[in-house]
Structure formats: structure tokens, C-alpha cells
Short mmCIF file of C-alpha atoms and ligand atoms in Angstrom, two decimals:
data_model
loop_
_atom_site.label_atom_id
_atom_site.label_comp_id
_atom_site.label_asym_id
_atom_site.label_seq_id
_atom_site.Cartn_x
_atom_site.Cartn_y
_atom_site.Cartn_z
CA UNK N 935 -63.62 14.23 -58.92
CA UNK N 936 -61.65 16.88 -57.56
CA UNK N 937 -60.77 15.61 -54.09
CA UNK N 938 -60.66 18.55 -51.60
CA UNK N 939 -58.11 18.80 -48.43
CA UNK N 940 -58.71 19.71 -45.24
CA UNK N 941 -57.67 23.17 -44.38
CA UNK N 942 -54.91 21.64 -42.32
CA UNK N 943 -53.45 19.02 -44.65
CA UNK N 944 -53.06 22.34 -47.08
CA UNK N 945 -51.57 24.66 -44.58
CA UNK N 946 -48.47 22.11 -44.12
CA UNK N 947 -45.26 23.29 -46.31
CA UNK N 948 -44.17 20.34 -47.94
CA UNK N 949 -41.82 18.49 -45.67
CA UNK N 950 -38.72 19.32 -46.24
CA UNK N 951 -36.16 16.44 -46.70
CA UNK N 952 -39.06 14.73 -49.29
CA UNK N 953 -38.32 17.83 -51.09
CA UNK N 954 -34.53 17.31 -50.91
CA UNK N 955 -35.62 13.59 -51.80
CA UNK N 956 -36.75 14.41 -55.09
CA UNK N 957 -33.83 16.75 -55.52
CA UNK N 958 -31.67 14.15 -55.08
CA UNK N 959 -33.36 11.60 -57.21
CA UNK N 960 -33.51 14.12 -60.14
CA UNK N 961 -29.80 14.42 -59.97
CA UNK N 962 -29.18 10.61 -59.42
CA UNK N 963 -31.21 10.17 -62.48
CA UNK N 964 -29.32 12.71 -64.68
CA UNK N 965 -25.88 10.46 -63.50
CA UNK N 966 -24.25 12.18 -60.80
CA UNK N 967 -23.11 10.23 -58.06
CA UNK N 968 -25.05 12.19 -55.50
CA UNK N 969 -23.57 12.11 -51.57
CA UNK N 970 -26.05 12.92 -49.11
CA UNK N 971 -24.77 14.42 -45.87
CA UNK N 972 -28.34 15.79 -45.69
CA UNK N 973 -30.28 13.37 -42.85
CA UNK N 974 -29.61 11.58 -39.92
CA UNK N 975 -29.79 8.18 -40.60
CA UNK N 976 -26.86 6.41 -39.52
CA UNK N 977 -24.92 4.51 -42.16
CA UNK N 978 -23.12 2.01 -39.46
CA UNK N 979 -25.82 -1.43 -38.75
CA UNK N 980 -27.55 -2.29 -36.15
CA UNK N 981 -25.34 -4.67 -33.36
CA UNK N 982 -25.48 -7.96 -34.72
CA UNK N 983 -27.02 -9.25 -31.21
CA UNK N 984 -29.85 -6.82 -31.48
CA UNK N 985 -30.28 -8.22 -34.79
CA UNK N 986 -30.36 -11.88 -33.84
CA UNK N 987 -32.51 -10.94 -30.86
CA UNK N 988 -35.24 -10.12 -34.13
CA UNK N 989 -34.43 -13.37 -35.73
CA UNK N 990 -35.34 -15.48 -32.95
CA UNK N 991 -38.34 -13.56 -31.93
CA UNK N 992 -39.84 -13.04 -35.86
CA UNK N 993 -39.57 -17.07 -35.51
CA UNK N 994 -41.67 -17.28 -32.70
CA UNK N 995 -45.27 -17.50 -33.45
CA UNK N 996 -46.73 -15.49 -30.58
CA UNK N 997 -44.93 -12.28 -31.43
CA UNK N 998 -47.09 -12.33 -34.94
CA UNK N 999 -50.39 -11.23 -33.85
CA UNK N 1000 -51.31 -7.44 -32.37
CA UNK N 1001 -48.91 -6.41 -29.47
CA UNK N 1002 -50.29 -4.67 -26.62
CA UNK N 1003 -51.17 -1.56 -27.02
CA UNK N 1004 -48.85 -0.07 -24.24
CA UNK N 1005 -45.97 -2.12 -25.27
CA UNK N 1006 -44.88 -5.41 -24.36
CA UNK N 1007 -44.14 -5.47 -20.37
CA UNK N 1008 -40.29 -6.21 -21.01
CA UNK N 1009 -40.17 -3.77 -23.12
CA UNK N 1010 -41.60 -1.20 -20.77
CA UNK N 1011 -38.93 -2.92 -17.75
CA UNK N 1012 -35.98 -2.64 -19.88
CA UNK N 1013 -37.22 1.00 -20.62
CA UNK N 1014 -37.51 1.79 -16.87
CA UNK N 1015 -34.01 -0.32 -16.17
CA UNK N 1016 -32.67 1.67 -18.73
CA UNK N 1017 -33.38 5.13 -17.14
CA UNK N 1018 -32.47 4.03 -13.78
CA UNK N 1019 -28.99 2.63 -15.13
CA UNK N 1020 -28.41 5.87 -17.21
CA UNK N 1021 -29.86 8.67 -15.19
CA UNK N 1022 -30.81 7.59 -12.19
CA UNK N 1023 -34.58 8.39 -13.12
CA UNK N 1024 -37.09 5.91 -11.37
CA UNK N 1025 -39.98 5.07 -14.21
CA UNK N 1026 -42.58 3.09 -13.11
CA UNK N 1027 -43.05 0.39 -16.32
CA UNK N 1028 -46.59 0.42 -15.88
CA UNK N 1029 -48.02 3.80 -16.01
CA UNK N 1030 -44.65 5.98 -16.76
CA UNK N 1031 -43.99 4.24 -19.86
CA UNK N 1032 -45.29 3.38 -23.31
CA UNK N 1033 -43.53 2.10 -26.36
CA UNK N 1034 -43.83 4.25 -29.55
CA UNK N 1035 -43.45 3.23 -33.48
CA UNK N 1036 -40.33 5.53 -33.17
CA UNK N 1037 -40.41 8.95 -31.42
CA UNK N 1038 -41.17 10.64 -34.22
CA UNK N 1039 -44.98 9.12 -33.88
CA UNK N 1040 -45.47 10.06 -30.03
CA UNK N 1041 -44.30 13.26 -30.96
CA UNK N 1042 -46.44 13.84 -33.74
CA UNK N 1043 -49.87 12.28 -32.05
CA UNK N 1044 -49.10 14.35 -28.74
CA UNK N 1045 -50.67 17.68 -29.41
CA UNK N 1046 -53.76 15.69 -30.52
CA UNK N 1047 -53.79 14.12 -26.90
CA UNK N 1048 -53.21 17.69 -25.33
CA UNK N 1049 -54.41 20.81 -27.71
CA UNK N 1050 -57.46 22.32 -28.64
CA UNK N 1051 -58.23 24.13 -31.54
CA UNK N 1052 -56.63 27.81 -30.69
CA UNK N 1053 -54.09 26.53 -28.28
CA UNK N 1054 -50.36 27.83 -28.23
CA UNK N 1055 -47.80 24.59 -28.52
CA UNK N 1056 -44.52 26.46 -27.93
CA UNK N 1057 -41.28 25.04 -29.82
CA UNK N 1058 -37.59 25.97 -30.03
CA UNK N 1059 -37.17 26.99 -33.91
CA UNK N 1060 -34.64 26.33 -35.80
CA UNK N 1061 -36.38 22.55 -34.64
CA UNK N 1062 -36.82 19.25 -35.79
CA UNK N 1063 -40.40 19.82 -37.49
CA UNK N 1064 -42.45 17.25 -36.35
CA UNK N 1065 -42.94 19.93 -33.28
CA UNK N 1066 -44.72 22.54 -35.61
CA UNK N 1067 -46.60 20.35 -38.06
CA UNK N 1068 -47.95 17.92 -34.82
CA UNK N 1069 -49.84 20.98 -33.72
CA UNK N 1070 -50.77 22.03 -36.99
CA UNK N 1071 -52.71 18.33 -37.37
CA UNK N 1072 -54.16 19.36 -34.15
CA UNK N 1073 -55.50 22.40 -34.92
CA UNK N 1074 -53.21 24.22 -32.26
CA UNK N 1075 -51.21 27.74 -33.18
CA UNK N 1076 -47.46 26.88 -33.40
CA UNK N 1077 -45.71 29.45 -31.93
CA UNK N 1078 -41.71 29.35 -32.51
CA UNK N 1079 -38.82 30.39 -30.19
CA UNK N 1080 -35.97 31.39 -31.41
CA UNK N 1081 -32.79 30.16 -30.63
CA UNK N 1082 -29.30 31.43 -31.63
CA UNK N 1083 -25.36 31.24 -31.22
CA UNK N 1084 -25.54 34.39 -29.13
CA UNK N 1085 -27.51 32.28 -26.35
CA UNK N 1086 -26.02 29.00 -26.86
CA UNK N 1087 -29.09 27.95 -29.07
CA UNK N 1088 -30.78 27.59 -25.07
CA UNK N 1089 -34.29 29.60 -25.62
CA UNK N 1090 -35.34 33.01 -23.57
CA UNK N 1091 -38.01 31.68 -22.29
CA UNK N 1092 -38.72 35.26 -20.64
CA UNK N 1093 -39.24 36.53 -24.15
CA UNK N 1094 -42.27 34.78 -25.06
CA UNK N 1095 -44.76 36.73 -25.37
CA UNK N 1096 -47.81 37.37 -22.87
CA UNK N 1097 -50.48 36.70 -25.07
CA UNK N 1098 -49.02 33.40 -26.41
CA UNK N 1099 -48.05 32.58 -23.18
CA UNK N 1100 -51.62 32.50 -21.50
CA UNK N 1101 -52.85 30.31 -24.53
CA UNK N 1102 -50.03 27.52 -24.40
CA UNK N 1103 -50.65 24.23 -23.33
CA UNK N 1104 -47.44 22.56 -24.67
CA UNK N 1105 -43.73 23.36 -24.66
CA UNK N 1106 -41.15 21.57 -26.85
CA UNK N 1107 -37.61 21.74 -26.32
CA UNK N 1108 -34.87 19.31 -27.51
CA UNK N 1109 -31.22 18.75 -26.11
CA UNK N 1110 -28.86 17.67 -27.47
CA UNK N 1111 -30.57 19.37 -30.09
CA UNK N 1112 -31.45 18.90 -33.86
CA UNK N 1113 -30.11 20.75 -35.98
CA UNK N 1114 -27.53 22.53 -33.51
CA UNK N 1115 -26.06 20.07 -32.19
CA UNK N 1116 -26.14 22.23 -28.72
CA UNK N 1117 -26.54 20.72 -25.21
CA UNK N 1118 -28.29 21.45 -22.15
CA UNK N 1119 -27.41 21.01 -18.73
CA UNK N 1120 -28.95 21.25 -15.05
CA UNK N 1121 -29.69 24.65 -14.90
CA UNK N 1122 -31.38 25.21 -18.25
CA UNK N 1123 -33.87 22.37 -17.09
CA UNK N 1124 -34.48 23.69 -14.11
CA UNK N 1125 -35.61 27.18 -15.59
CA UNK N 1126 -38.16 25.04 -18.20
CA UNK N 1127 -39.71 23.27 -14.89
CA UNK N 1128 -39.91 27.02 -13.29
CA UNK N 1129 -41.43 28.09 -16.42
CA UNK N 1130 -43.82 25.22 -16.85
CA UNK N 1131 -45.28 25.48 -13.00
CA UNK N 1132 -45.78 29.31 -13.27
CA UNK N 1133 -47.77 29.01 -16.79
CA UNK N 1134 -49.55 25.54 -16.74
CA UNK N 1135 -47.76 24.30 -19.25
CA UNK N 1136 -46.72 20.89 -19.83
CA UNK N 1137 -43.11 19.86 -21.24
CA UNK N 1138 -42.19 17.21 -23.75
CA UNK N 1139 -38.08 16.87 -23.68
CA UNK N 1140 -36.80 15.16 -27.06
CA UNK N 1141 -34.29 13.30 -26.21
CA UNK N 1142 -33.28 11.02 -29.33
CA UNK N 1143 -30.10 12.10 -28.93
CA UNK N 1144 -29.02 11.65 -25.40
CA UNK N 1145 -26.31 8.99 -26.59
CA UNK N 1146 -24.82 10.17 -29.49
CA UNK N 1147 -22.27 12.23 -27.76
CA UNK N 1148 -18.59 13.04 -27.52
CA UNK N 1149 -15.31 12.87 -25.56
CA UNK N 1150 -16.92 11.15 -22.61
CA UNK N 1151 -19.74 14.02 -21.98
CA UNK N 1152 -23.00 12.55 -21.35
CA UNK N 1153 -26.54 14.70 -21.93
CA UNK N 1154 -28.51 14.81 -18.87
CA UNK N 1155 -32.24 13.26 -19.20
CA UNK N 1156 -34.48 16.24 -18.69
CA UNK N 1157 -36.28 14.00 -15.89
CA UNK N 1158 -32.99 14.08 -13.49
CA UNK N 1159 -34.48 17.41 -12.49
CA UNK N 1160 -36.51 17.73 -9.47
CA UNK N 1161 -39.89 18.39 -9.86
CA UNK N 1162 -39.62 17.29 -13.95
CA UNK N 1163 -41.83 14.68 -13.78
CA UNK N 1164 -44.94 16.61 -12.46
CA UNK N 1165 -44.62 19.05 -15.34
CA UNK N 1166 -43.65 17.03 -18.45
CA UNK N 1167 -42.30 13.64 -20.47
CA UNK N 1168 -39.32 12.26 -22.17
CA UNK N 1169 -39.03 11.22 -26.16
CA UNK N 1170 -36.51 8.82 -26.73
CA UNK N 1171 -36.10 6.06 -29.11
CA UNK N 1172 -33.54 3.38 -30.32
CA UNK N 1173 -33.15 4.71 -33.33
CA UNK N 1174 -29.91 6.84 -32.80
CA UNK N 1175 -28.47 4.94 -30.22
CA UNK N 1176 -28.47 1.66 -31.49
CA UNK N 1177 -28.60 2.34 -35.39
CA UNK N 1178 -32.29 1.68 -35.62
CA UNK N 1179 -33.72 4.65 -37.24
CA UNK N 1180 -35.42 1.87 -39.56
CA UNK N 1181 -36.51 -0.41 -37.28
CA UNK N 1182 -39.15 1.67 -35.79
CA UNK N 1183 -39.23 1.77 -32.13
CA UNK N 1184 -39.15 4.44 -29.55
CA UNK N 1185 -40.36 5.58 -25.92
CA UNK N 1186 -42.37 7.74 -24.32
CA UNK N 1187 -41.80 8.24 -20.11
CA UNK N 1188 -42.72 11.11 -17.70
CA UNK N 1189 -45.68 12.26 -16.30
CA UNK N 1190 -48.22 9.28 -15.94
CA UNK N 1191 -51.35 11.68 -16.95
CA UNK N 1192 -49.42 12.80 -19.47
CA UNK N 1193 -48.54 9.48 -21.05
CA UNK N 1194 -51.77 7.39 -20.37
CA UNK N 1195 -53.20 10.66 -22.42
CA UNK N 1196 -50.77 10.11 -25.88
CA UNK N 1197 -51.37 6.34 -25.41
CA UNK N 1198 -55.09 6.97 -25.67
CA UNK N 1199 -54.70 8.58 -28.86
CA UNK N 1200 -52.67 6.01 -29.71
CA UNK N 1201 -54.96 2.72 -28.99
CA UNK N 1202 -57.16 4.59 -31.25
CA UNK N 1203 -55.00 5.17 -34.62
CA UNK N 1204 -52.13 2.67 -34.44
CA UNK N 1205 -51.83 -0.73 -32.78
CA UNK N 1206 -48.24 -0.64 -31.27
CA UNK N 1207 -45.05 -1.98 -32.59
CA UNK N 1208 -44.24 -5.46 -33.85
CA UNK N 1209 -43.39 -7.26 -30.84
CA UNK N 1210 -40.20 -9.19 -32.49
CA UNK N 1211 -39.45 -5.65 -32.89
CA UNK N 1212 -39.76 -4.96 -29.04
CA UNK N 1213 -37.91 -8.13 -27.58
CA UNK N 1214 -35.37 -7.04 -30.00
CA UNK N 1215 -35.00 -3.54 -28.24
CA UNK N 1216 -35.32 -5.19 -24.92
CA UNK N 1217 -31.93 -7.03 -25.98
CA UNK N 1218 -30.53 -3.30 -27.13
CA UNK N 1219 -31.51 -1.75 -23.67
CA UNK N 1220 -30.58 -4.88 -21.54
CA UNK N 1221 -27.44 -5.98 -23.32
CA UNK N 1222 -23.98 -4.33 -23.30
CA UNK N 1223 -23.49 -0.69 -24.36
CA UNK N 1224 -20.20 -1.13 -25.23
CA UNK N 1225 -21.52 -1.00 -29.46
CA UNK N 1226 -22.44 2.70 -28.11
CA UNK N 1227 -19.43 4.11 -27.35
CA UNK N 1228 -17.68 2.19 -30.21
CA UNK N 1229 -19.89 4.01 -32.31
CA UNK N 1230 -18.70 6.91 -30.94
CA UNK N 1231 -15.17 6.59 -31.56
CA UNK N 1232 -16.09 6.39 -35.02
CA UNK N 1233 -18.49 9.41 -35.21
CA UNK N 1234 -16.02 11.71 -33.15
CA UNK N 1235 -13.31 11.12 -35.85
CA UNK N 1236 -15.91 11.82 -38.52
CA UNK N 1237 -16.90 15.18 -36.88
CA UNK N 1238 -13.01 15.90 -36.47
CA UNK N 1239 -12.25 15.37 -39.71
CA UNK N 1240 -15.18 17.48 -41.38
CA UNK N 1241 -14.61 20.14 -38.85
CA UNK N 1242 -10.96 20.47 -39.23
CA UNK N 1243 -11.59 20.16 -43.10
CA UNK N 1244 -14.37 23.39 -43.42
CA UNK N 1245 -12.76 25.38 -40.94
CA UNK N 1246 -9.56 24.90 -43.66
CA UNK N 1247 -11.65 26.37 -46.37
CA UNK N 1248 -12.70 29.63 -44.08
CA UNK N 1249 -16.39 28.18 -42.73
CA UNK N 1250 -16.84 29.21 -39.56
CA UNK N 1251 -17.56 25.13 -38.40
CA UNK N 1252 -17.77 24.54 -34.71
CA UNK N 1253 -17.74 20.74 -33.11
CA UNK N 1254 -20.47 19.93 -31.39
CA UNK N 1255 -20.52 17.89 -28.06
CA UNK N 1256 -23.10 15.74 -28.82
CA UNK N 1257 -25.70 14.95 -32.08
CA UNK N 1258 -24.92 13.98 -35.86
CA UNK N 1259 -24.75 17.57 -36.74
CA UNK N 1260 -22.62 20.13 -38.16
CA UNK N 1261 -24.98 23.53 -37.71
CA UNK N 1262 -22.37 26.31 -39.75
CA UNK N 1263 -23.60 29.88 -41.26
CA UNK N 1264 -23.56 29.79 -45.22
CA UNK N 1265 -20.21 30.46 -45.69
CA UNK N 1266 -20.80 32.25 -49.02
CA UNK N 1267 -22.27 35.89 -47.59
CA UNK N 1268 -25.57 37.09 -48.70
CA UNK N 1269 -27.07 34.46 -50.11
CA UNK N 1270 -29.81 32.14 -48.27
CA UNK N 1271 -29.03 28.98 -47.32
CA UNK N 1272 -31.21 27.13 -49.68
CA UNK N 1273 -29.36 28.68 -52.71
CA UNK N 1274 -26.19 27.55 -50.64
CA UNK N 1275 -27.21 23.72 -50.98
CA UNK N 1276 -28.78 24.30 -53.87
CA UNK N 1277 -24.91 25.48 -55.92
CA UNK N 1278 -23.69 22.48 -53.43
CA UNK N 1279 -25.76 19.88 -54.79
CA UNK N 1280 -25.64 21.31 -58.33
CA UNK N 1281 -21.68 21.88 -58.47
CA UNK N 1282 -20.37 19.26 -56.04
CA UNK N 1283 -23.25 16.95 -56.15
CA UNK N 1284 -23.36 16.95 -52.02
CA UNK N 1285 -26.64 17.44 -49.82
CA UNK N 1286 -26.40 20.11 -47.10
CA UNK N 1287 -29.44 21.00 -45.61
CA UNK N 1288 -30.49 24.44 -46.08
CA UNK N 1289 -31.26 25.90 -42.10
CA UNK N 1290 -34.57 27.87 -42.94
CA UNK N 1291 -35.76 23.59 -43.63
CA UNK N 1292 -35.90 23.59 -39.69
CA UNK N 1293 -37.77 27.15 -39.22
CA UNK N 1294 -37.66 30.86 -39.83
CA UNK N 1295 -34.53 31.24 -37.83
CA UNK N 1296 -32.42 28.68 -38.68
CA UNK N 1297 -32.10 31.09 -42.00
CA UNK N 1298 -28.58 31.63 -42.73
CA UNK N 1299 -27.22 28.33 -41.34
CA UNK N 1300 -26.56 24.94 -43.11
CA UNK N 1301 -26.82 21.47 -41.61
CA UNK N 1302 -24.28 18.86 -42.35
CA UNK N 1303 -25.12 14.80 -41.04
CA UNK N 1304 -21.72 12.81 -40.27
CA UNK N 1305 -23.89 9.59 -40.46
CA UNK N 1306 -21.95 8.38 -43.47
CA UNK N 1307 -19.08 6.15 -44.36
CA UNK N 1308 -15.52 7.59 -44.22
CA UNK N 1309 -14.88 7.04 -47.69
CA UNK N 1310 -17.99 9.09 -48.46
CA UNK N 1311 -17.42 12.02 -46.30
CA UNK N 1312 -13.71 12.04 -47.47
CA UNK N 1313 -15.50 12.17 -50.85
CA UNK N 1314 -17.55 14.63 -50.07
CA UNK N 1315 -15.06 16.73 -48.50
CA UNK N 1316 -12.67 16.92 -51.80
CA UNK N 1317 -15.06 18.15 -54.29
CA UNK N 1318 -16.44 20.98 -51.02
CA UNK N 1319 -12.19 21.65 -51.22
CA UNK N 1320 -12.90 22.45 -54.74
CA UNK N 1321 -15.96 24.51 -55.01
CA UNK N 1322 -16.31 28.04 -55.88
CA UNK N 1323 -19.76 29.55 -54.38
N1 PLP E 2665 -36.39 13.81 -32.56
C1 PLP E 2665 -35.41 14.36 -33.27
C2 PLP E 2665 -34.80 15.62 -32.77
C3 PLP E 2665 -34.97 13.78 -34.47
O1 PLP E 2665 -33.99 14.36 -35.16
C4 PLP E 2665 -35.60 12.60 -34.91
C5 PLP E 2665 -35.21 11.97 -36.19
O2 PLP E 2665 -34.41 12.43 -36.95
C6 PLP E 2665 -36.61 12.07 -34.14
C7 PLP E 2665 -36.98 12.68 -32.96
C8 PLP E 2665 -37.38 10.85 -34.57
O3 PLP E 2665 -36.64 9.70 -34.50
P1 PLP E 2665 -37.36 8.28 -34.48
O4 PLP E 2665 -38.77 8.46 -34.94
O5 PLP E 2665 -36.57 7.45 -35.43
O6 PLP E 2665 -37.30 7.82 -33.06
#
């Protein structure tokens, strides 16, 4: 039988870091010590008390059957204790909150929860691209905003156009941002909630990596701003923060309509996350942060060292404030940046990520992770030292 897609499953580009993937793996296979500096997925573990927090709870036999669909209540508490410690943003656990099987799943199901077929969904492009292909899924229109050095990668949101702007239910934005690495502060948020009242829009802030930032600056949550709550919700997740990108567990907080509506969708395709999973995160978001900014220490050298090192070779490399990324144009002039990683994989046997992997105008721009080892990077860094593209 010749089994036929849907119209939507065939009008998604294949994702890109599964392509890389099997780049990678081809290469691997032909004996070349591949190093990826392609995603972030941190190579430091997960804090050995969030880890024994698991092993307790994976003993206990009441954390083996379904959790709730919401999230387990001290999981929703630490959530809320968390925001109120970090931002000063008051969460009420019990409609303001629900538990997600990482962010990337909340962010994935929400156009389902909030677009008809036809709508706009608004997204900052270059973007992480769960934003686009979510509303694809949905049958919503995708409709990108560019960002750029010239404005600080911080979207015109007076450029959009009319016509999209009548149809859009749903705005995306994400700061610190992936795969800039820019930040965002008060004012910028502000000018989204102005935005979002004026055109009925709502606002999902993606906020994964609020923590992973540098020399004692700390992101703001989009939901410090006034009237924020009325207009949108917050992604976050454990998975940057802690080191628990494979763990599976994230957040979803804001606007009560707003989340009661993704956790319908959700009590009807997934049944929450393993609750050993949860207690564990409730010992992440309750315990001592100090593992946080330790991590940090080590990431901030990383980024110094890869910055100082390109920047040496003539790449116009910037360090960012805040993120695990290194967001550089292809140093090589006119050529694209997936031919860029493409010589860099084939000649130095290094992942980059090409830009154009995160939209139409993150063409001309490569991606570098710092989530691995020293030794690696280092590595890495030598055989970049000695490439010719
Ligand atoms: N948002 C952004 C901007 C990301 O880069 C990622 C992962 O790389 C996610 C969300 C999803 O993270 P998780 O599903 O692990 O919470």
C-alpha cells in the first residue's frame, strides 16, 4: 500500500538538526571523530541531588501509575515559588500553572489550543522552529518576523503587515533568544503587551533560557511586566537550567484562559510527565541554585575562549549575555551558510549550524553551541585555526 500523508505532515521541511543527525552519523561511520558544537544539549550532568531526588521517588510505588494531568501539586508550588523567588511574578499553582513533557511540547500543542485553520501565528525568524511547524500542525499560516543585528535581533513589530496583522491570533517571541543569543529588557516587553492589547493577540514568551546567562546579568521573565499576564504565558523548562534537556520536564504559566486551554489539548494527547520525574524537579526548583551559577562560571569561560579564539581568525564573533550560542555571519563571503558547515564538517569534522536551519533570515549566519567539554571545544577550535574555506 502506498500510505498517503496529510497535506500538513508533507508541507513540513525536514527538521533540521535530524538532518545534521544523519550528517553526522555518515561521517562518524566513514571514521572521523566528528565534534558537534551543533545543539544545545548541555554536556555538564544533572546536580547529583536532583538526581537522587529521582532515585528515591522511581522507588516509591505511587509515583508509577498516570500523574495528574495538570502536574503534580508540588510541582505546580515549587513552579509558582520559583517565579516569586526569581521575578517577583505571583502564579497562582492552581490555574496559572501546568507542567509540560519539556517546553518544547507546550509549545508545539499550543497553536492547536488557540488557531484555526487560516489564522496568522506570528514568530520572530531566525527562531527556534517548533514556533513555525506548531502552527503548521494546526493548520494556521506562519508568518515570520525578521530580526537582525541592525535592531538588536528585537522585532519591528510596527512592520508587520496589516493584513497579517488582522488574521493573527498568536505571537511568539523568545529572549534570551535561540539562535542569537540576544536579550530583552523592560521596554521591549512592554511594546509586545501594547502590541498584543491593540490587535487581540495573545503572547507566548519562551523563556528556556532565562538562566543561562552571564557576568551577573539576569533576563527578565516577560510576566514582570504590568499588564503581561492578561495578554499572554511563559515557556520555561528545567532543561537548560538544571542540565535536564533529557529528562523531560518543563512549564507552562501566564494567563489562566490561556493555560487551562493548552492543558485541554493536552489531557487529550499525552498524560503528563512521570511523576518521579516531577518530585525530582520540585527538588531542582526548591533546592539551592548555587549548581546554576557554577555552571555558569564554566560556560562564561567556554564562550570567552571560543570568542576570543574566532575573532583571532577574522570572524566577526560577538559574546552574548546570555544563551548557549555563538550567532556569527559566515565568515567566508558569498557563500550560504549551509555550504559554510557543510566545508566545516567535511574539512574539520566540526558541526556548526547553518542560520537559514532557524528561518529565511537567519541566512548568512552560523550557530555555534558551547554546551561541550573543554577539551572538545579546545579540539574543535585547533582544526577551525587550521581551515581554509
Ligand atoms: N525553546 C527554545 C528556544 C529552545 O532552544 C529549546 C530547546 O532547545 C526549547 C524551547 C525546548 O526545550 P525543552 O523541550 O527541553 O524544554
Amino acid at each position: 500500500m502506498k500510505v498517503s500523508l496529510s497535506s500538513r505532515i508533507q508541507s513540513i521541511p525536514p527538521y533540521l538538526f535530524a538532518e545534521i543527525d544523519r550528517a553526522i552519523e555518515v561521517k562518524r561511520k566513514s571514521g572521523v571523530d566528528v565534534i558537534s558544537l551543533g545543539i544545545g544539549d548541555p554536556d555538564l550532568p544533572t546536580p547529583p541531588h536532583i538526581v537522587e531526588a529521582l532515585r528515591v521517588a522511581a522507588g516509591d510505588k505511587r509515583n508509577h501509575q498516570y500523574p495528574s494531568y495538570q502536574g503534580l501539586r508540588e510541582f505546580r508550588e515549587a513552579v509558582a515559588g520559583w517565579y516569586k523567588k526569581r521575578f517577583n511574578v505571583a502564579l497562582d499553582s492552581g490555574s496559572e500553572v501546568v507542567s509540560l513533557i519539556g517546553s518544547k511540547e507546550g509549545i508545539g500543542h499550543l497553536p492547536l489550543a488557540l488557531v484555526d485553520p487560516g489564522d496568522v501565528v506570528l514568530y520572530t525568524d531566525p527562531g527556534y522552529p517548533v514556533y513555525k511547524i506548531g502552527t503548521i500542525l494546526a493548520g494556521g499560516k506562519p508568518v515570520p518576523i525578521s530580526i537582525s543585528r541592525e535592531n538588536n535581533f528585537l522585532p519591528d513589530l510596527s512592520a508587520v503587515p496589516k493584513d497579517s496583522l488582522k488574521k493573527a491570533k498568536l505571537l511568539f517571541v523568545c529572549y534570551p533568544n535561540n539562535p542569537t543569543g540576544a536579550t530583552a529588557e523592560k521596554e521591549f516587553y512592554k511594546e509586545v503587551v501594547d502590541f498584543a492589547v491593540d490587535n487581540n493577540i495573545v503572547v507566548a514568551h519562551d523563556a528556556a533560557y532565562s538562566e543561562v546567562a552571564f557576568g551577573g546579568y539576569k533576563p527578565m521573565s516577560f510576566l514582570e511586566v504590568a499588564g503581561a499576564k492578561d495578554v499572554g504565558i511563559e515557556f520555561h523548562s528545567l532543561s537548560k537550567t538544571y542540565n535536564m534537556t533529557g529528562w523531560r520536564i518543563g512549564m507552562v504559566v501566564g494567563n489562566p484562559d490561556v493555560v487551562r486551554a493548552l492543558g485541554k489539548v493536552k489531557e487529550n494527547v499525552d498524560s503528563g510527565v512521570f511523576q518521579a520525574v516531577q518530585i525530582a524537579g520540585v527538588a531542582a526548583l526548591n533546592g539551592s541554585q548555587k549548581c546554576v551559577s557554577d555552571n555558569m562560571k564554566i560556560l562564561e569561560k567556554r564562550r570567552d575562549n571560543i570568542v576570543k579564539t574566532l575573532s583571532g581568525l577574522g570572524w566577526d564573533v560577538r559574546p552574548p549575555k546570555a544563551s548557549y550560542y555563538i550567532w556569527f555571519p559566515v565568515p567566508t563571503k558569498g557563500i550560504s551558510s549551509v555550504d559554510f558547515a557543510k566545508t566545516v564538517l567535511d574539512k574539520a569534522g566540526v558541526v556548526v549550524t547553518p542560520g537559514v536551519g532557524f528561518g529565511q533570515y537567519g541566512e548568512g549566519y552560523i550557530r555555534i553551541s558551547i554546551t561541550q567539554s573543554d577539551e572538545r571545544i579546545n579540539e574543535a577550535l585547533e582544526r577551525l585555526k587550521k581551515l581554509k574555506v
